[in-house]
XYZ file of C-alpha atoms in Angstrom:
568
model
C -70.262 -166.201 114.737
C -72.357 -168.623 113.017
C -73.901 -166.440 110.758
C -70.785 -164.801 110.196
C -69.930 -167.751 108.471
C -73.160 -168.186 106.356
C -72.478 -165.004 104.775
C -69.129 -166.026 104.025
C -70.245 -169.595 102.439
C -72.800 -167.288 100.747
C -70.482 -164.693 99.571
C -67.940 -167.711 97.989
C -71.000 -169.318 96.241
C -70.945 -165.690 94.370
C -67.493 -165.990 93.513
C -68.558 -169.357 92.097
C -66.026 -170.540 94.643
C -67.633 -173.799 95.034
C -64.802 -175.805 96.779
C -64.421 -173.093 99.682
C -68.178 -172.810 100.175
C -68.235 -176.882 100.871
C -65.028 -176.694 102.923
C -66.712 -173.713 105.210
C -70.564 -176.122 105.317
C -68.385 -178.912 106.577
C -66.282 -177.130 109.048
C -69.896 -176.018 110.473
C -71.278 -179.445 110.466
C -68.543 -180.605 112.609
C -69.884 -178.414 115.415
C -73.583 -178.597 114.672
C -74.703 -181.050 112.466
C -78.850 -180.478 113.328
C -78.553 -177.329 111.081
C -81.124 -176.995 108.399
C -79.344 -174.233 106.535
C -75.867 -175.835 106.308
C -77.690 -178.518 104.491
C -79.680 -176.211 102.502
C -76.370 -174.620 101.548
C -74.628 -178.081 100.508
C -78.203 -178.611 98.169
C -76.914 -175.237 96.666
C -73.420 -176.149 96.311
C -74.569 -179.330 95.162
C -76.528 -177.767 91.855
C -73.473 -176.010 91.007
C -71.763 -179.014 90.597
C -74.722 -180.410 88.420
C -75.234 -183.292 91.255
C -78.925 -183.008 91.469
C -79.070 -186.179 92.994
C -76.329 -185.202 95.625
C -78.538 -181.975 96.340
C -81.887 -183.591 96.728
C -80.159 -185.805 99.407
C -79.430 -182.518 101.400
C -82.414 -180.665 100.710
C -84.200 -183.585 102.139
C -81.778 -183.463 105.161
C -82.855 -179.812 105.401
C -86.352 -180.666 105.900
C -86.109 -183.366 107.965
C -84.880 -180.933 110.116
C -86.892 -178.102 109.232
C -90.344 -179.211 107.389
C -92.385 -176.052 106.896
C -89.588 -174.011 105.072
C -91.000 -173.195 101.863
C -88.033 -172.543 100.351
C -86.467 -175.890 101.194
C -89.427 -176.917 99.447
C -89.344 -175.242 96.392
C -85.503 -175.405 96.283
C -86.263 -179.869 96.058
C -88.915 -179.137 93.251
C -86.856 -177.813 91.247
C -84.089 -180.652 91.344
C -87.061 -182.958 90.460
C -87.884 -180.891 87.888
C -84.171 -180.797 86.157
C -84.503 -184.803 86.556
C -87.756 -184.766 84.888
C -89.942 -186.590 88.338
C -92.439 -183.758 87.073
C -94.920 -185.250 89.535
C -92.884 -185.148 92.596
C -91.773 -181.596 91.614
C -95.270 -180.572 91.703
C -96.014 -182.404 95.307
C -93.156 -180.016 96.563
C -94.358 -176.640 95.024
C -97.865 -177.231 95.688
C -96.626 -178.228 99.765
C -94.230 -174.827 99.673
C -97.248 -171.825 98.763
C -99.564 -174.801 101.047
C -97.447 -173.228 103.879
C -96.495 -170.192 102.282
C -99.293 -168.821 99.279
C -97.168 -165.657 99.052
C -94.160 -167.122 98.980
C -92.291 -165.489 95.942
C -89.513 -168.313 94.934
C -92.243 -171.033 94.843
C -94.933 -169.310 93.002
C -92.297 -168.167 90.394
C -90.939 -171.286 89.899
C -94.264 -173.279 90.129
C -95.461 -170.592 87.259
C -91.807 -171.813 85.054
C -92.718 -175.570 85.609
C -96.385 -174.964 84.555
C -95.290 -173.118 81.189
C -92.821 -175.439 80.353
C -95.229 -178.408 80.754
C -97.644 -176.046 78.383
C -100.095 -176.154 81.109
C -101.141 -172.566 80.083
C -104.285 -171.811 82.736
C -102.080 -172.564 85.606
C -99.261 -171.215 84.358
C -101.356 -167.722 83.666
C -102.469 -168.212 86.988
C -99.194 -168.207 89.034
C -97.674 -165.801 86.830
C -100.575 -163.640 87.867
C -100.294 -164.233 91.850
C -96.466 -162.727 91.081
C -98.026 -159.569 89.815
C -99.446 -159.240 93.229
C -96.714 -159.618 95.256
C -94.519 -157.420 92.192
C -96.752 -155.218 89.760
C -93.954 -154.986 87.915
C -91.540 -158.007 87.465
C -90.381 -158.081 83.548
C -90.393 -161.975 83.612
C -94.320 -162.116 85.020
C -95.019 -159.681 82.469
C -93.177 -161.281 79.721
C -94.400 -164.801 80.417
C -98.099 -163.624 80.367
C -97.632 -162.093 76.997
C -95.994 -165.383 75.904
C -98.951 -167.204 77.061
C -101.951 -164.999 75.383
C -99.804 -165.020 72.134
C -99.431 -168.956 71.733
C -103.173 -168.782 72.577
C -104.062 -166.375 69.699
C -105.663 -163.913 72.358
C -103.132 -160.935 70.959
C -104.822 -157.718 72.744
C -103.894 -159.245 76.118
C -100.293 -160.199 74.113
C -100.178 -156.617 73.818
C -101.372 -155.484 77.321
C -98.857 -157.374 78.938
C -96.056 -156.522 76.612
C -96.831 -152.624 76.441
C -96.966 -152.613 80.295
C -93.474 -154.513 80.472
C -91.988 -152.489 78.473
C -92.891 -149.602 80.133
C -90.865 -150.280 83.189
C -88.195 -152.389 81.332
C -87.883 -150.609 77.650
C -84.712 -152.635 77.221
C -86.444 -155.841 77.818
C -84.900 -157.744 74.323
C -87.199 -160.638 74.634
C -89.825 -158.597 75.550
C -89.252 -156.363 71.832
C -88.921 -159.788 70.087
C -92.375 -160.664 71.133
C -94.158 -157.371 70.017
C -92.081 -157.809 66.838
C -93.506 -161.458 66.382
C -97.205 -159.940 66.823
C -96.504 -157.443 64.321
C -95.239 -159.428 61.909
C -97.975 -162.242 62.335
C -100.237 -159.396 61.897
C -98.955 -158.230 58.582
C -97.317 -154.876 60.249
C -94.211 -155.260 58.900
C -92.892 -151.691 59.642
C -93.864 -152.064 62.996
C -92.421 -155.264 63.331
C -89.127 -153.799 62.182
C -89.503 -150.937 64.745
C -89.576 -153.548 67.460
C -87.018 -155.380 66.116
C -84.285 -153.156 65.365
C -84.642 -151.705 69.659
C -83.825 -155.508 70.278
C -81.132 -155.413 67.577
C -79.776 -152.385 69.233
C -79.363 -154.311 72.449
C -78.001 -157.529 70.907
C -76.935 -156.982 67.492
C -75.740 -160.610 67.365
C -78.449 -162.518 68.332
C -78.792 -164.632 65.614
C -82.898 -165.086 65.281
C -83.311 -161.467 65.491
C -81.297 -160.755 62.243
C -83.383 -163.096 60.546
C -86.164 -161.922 61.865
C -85.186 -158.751 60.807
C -84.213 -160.113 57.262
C -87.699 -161.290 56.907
C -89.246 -158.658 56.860
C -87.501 -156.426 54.872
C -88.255 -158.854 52.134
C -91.914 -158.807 52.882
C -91.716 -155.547 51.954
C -89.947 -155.786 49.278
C -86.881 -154.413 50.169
C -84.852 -157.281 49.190
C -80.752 -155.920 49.630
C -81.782 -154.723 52.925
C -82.764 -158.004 54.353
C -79.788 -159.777 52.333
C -77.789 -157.479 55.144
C -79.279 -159.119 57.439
C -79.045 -162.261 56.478
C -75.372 -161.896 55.636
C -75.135 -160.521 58.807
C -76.508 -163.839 60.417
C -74.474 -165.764 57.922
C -70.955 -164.079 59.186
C -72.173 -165.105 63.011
C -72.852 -168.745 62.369
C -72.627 -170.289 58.196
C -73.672 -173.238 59.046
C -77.728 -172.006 60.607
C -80.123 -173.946 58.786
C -82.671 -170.769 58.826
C -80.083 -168.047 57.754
C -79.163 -170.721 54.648
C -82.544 -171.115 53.829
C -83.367 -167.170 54.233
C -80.137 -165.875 52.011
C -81.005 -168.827 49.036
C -84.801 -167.942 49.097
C -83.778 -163.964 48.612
C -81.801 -164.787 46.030
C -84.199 -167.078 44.519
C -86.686 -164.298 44.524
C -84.874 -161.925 42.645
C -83.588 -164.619 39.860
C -80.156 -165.005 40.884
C -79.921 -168.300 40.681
C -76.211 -169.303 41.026
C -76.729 -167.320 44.327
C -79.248 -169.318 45.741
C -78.353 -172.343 44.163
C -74.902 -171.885 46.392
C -76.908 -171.251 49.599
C -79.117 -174.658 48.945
C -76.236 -176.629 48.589
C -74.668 -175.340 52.068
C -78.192 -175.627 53.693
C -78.121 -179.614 52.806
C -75.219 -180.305 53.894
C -75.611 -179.343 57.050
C -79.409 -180.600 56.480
C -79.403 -183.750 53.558
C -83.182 -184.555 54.303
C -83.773 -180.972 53.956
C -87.144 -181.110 51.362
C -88.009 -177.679 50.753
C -84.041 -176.686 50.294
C -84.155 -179.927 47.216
C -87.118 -178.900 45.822
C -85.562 -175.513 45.196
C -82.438 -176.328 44.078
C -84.001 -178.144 41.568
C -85.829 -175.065 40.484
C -82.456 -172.963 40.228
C -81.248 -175.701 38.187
C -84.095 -176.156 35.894
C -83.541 -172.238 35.509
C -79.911 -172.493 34.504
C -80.083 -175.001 32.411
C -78.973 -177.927 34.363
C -81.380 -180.337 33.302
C -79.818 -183.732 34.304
C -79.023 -182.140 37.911
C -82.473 -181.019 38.249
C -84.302 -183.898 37.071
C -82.613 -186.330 39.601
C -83.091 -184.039 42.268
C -86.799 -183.885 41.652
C -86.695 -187.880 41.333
C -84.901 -187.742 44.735
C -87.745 -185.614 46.159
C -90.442 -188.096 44.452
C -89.125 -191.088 45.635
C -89.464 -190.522 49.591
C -92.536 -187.791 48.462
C -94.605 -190.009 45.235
C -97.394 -187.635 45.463
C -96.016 -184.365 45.682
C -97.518 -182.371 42.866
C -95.043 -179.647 42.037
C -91.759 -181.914 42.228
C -93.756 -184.305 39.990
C -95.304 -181.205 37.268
C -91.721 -179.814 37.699
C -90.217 -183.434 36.711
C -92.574 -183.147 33.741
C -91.557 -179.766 32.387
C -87.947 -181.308 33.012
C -88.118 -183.943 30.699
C -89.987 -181.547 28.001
C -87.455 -179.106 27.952
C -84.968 -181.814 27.219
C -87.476 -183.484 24.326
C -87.888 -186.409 26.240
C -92.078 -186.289 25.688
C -92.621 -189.963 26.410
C -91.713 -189.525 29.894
C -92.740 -185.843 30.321
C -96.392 -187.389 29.265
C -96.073 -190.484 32.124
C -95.207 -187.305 34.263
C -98.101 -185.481 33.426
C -100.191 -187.981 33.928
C -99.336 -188.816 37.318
C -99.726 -185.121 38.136
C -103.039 -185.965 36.796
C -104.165 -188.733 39.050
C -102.564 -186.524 42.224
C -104.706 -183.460 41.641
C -107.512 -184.235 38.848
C -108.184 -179.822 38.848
C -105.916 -178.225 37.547
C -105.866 -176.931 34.275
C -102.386 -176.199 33.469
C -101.873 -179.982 33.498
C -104.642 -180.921 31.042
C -104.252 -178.710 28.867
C -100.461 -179.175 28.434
C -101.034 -183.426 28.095
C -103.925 -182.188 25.410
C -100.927 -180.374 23.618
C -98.323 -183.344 24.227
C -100.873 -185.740 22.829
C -102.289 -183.786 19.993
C -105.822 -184.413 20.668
C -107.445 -182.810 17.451
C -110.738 -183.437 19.552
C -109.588 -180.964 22.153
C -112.172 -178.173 23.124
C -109.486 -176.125 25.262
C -109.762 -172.283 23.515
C -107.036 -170.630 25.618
C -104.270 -171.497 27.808
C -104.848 -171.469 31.514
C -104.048 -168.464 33.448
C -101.925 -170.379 35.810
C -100.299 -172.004 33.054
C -99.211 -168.614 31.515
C -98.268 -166.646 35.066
C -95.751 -169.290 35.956
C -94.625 -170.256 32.326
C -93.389 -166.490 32.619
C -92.577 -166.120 35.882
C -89.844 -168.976 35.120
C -88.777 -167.309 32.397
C -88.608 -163.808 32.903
C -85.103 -163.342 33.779
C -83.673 -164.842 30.646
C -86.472 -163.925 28.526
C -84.659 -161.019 26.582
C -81.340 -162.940 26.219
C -83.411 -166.047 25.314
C -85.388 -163.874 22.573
C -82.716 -162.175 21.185
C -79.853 -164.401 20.630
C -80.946 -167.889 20.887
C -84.581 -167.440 18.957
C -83.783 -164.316 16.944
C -86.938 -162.972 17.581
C -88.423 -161.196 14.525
C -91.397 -159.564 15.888
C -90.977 -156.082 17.683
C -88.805 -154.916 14.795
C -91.243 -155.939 12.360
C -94.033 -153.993 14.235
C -91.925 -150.546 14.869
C -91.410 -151.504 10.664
C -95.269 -151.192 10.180
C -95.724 -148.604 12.700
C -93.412 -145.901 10.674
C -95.357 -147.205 7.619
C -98.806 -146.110 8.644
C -98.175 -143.509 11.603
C -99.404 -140.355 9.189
C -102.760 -141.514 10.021
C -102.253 -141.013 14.008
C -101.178 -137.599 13.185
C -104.846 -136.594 14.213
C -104.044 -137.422 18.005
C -101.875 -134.896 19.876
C -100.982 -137.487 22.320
C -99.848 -141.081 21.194
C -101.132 -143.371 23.809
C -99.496 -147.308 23.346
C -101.455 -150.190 24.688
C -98.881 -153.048 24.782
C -100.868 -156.153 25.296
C -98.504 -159.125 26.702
C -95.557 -156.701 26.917
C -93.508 -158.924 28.934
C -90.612 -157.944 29.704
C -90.456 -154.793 27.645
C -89.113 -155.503 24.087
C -91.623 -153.708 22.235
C -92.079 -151.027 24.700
C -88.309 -150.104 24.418
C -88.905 -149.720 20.350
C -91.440 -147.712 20.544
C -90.578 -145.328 23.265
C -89.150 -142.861 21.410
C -92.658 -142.332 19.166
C -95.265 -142.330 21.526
C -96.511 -140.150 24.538
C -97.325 -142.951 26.945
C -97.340 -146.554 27.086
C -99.729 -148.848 28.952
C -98.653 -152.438 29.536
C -100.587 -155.705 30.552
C -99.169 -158.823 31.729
C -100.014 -161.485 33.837
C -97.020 -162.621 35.028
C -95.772 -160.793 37.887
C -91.976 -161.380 37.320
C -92.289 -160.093 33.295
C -93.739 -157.067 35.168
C -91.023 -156.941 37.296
C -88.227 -156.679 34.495
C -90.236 -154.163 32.280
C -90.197 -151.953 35.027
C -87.093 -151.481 35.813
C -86.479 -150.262 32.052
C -88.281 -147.102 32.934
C -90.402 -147.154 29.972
C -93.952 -147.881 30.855
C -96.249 -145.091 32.490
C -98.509 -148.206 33.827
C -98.422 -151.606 33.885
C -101.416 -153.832 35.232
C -100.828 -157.634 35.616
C -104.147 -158.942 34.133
C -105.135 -161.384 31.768
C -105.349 -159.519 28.414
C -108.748 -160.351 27.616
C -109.990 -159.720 31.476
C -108.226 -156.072 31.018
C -109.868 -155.424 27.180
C -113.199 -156.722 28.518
C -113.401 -154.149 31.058
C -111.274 -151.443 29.409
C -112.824 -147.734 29.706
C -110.019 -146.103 27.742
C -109.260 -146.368 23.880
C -106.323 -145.761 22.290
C -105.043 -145.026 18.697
C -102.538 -147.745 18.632
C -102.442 -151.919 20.129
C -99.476 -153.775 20.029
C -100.500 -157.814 20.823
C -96.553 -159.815 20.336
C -96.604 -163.251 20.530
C -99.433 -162.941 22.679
C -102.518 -164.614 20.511
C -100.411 -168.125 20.347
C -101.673 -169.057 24.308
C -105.278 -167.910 22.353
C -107.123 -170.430 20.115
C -110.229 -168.747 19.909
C -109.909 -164.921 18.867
C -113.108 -163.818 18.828
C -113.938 -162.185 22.054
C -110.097 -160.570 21.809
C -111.022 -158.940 18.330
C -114.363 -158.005 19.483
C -112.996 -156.257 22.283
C -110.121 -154.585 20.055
C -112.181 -153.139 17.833
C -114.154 -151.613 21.380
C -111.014 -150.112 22.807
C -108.988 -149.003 19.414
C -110.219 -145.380 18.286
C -111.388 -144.569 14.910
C -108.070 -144.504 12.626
C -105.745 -146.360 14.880
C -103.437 -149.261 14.377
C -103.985 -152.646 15.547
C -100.469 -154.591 15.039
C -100.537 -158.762 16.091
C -98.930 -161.971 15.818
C -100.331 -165.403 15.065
C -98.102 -168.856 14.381
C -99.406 -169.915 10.895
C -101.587 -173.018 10.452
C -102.508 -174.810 7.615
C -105.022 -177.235 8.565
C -108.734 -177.516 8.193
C -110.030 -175.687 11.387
C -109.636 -172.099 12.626
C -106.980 -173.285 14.959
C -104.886 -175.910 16.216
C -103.261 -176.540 20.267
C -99.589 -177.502 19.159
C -97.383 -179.846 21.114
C -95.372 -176.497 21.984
C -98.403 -175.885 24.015
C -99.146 -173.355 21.747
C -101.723 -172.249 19.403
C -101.622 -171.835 15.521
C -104.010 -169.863 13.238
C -105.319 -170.388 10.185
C -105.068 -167.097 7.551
C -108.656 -167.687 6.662
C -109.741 -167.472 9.996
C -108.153 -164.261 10.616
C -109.706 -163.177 7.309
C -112.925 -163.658 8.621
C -112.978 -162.366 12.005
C -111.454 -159.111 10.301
C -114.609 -159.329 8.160
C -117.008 -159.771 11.264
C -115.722 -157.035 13.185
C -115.627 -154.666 10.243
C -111.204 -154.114 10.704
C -109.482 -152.336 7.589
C -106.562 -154.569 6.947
C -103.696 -152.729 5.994
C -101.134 -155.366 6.459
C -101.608 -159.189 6.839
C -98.881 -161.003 5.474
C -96.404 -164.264 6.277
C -93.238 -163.390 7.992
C -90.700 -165.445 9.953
C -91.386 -164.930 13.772
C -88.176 -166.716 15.248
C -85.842 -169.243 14.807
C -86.881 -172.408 16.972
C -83.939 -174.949 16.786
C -82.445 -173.020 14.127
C -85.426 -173.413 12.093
C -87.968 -170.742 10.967
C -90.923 -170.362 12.156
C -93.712 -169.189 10.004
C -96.503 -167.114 10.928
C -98.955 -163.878 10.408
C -98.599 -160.327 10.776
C -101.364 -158.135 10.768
C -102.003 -154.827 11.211
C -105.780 -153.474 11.226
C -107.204 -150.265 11.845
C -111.275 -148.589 11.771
């Protein structure tokens, strides 16, 4: 009869029919109250009701009755453990497997408490002593590849996780993990495998989408993971990671209202949010929202003094707005925060118009993200705001002298600097093939999608000339030799790489000073016509055009400089 009614109790409990269960336990006490498992069963009902103090009371009843049960035992541990007495939850696992090593519940549970106190040895250990009682149980399995991958051993991460699956292909967490280790280990495709089998068992779990998200954009495929992300955005607008994923997407591909949108969500949810105000700051600075930007990056600099990119990005801020006093004071606590880099100096060498300066070309770094910035406004920018003169100019020259290529049966262009394109596109329709060379990755980016350009190599222009193997009949260099002071090594290696007869077609800002050049406070350089005189001279160039012309307009005002065009 008796146990006629334990099943019953036990049978309500699985109803979650808590009140019935405790009627049925005290009905039994009435007629036996010397019953371990009726007070065992009130410990249960106890925990349902979140009384963990209640339950401990009867699991200690239980054993008082009933000492060497080791589920009793581990049953009290673990309502120490939701209390957080960590030590006296111990004390009762360690007594349960004392009685009963085997014992399933205790050495599962003991295994739990041990990873969750990031004890990972023991916890390995336990989880392993489950494996021998059940080869097979996903959460042994799963737990031991948890444990190997937060301790960088990955092959056993792998083991474990390839062996779980096996028996449990459905396991989501289980797919999550493999697509973690895929991911750290730059296998993005393999990472997406694993996580679109999880997707197909949750497709709203939230992380996964954005895990997902991720990498599609780490390769590249940037409207893909935007689905994703949108995705994760529809299930909860207000997740701090989604918001940061969707405006750093859009970020990367220049839409900059976009992301600006996303940042703005993202801190309100988040206000101290430093990565998400750093980068709103860049959106604005990109459309034009000076003020905005400028007290955001003040905002970032005043809990953050020494961070070096708010503080450069402050700088440029106040430049673009003419402000050069402060830009300067900007600069030169940049300076003081990182002493190295060039970009700095040689811009607060331009600012200050140090005549004594030595610096012959502008840094690399200065020139990829100068561009980079700029790239996806660059032909607007060009075309109506500076009226840029130059690529017309050329293709003028070019139809001037191309009889004389007539000897090569293919037209091969070399367009050094080509940006984002603009003298490619003119010259398309005359040659066979053009070649392009850039060094910033995003002025790549926009050339390419104009179809236009058979290669294009992101290289410093002097790197790519030094090393060239290939000549051509005809160089294009736009706007390029103004981040050049010195042109020597550039002419030397023109004259190198252009064949016999070809055309040579460049750009310089005129100069009318003393020396061969001069670092302008636009941080760029100017060229004197005698010095381009004479390095046609040393390096033995025909000149068949070198003349004045207007460049562009800069603040509605012309500006002067050189056109040449040389050939052998």
């Amino acid at each position: 009869m008796k146990d006629v009614k334990f099943k019953q109790i036990i049978e309500y409990l699985n109803q979650n029919n808590v009140q019935a269960a405790k009627l049925q336990c005290h009905q039994l006490l009435e007629q036996n109250n010397q019953d371990a498992t009726i007070y065992h069963l009130l410990g249960i009902i106890s925990i349902k009701q979140n009384k963990i103090n209640q339950a401990i009371s009867e699991f200690k009843k239980a054993l008082s009755l009933d000492d060497q049960n080791p589920i009793y035992l581990t049953h009290l541990a673990n309502c120490y453990k939701k209390i957080d007495h960590f030590d006296l939850a111990l004390k009762y696992y360690q007594k349960a497997l004392s009685l009963q090593p085997d014992c399933f519940e205790a050495l599962i549970n003991l295994a739990y408490f041990y990873y969750q106190q990031k004890k990972w040895v023991d916890a390995e250990h336990c989880f392993q002593n489950v494996l021998k009682i059940e080869s097979y149980h996903n959460e042994a399995l799963y737990y031991l590849g948890q444990i190997s991958f937060l301790q960088h051993d990955f092959e056993k991460t792998k083991t474990y996780l390839e062996k779980l699956l096996h028996f449990h292909p459905n396991h989501f967490k289980g797919l999550t993990l493999l697509g973690h280790l895929a991911y750290l280990q730059n296998d993005y495709l393999m990472a997406i495998h694993y996580y679109e089998n999880a997707f197909s068992i949750h497709a709203d779990d939230l992380e996964n989408l954005n895990n997902l998200g991720s990498c599609y954009l780490k390769i590249n495929q940037d409207n893909t993971a935007i689905y994703y992300f949108i995705k994760a955005y529809g299930m909860n607008p207000n997740d701090i990671n989604t918001l940061n994923n969707l405006a750093i997407t859009y970020l990367k591909q220049d839409h900059y209202e976009v992301a600006k949108k996303y940042f703005v969500e993202l801190l309100i949810q988040e206000p101290k949010h430093f990565e998400a105000l750093y980068n709103l700051a860049v959106c604005e600075m990109a459309l034009g929202e000076i003020d905005e930007a400028i007290k955001n990056f003040q905002k970032i600099l005043e809990t953050h003094p020494n961070n070096y990119d708010a503080r450069c990005n402050l700088a440029a801020a106040y430049l673009k707005k003419g402000e050069q006093v402060l830009a300067i004071e900007h600069y030169q606590k940049a300076r003081l925060i990182n002493p190295k880099d060039p970009s700095v100096d040689y811009l607060l060498q331009a600012l200050q118009e140090n005549k004594a300066s030595t610096i012959s070309k502008a840094p690399k770094d200065y020139i990829q993200k100068l561009f980079d910035h700029y790239a996806f406004s660059y032909d607007i920018h060009m075309g109506k705001t500076l009226h840029y003169q130059v690529p017309t100019l050329f293709l003028e020259q070019f139809l001037c002298y191309k009889n004389q290529l007539a000897i090569y049966p293919t037209l091969n262009l070399l367009d050094l600097g080509s940006g984002t394109g603009i003298v490619g596109e003119l010259f398309a329709p005359y040659v066979s093939n053009i070649i392009g060379v850039e060094l910033s990755e995003r002025m790549n980016y926009y050339a390419n999608k104009k179809n236009i350009y058979q290669q294009l190599i992101q290289q410093d222009i002097l790197d790519y000339l030094a090393n060239c193997s290939t000549q051509f009949p005809l160089i294009t260099a736009a706007d390029v030799f103004e981040y050049f002071g010195s042109l020597d090594e550039i002419f030397k290696n023109i004259k190198i790489v252009l064949q016999p007869k070809g055309l040579f077609l460049f750009t310089v800002e005129k100069y009318d000073g003393i020396e061969d050049y001069q670092l302008q406070k636009n941080a760029r350089f100017c060229h004197r016509l005698a010095y381009l005189e004479k390095l046609i001279d040393k390096f033995n160039f025909i000149p068949l055009t070198l003349e004045q012309v207007i460049l562009r307009y800069q603040n509605k005002q012309p500006v002067d400089g050189y056109l040449g065009v040389l050939t052998l």
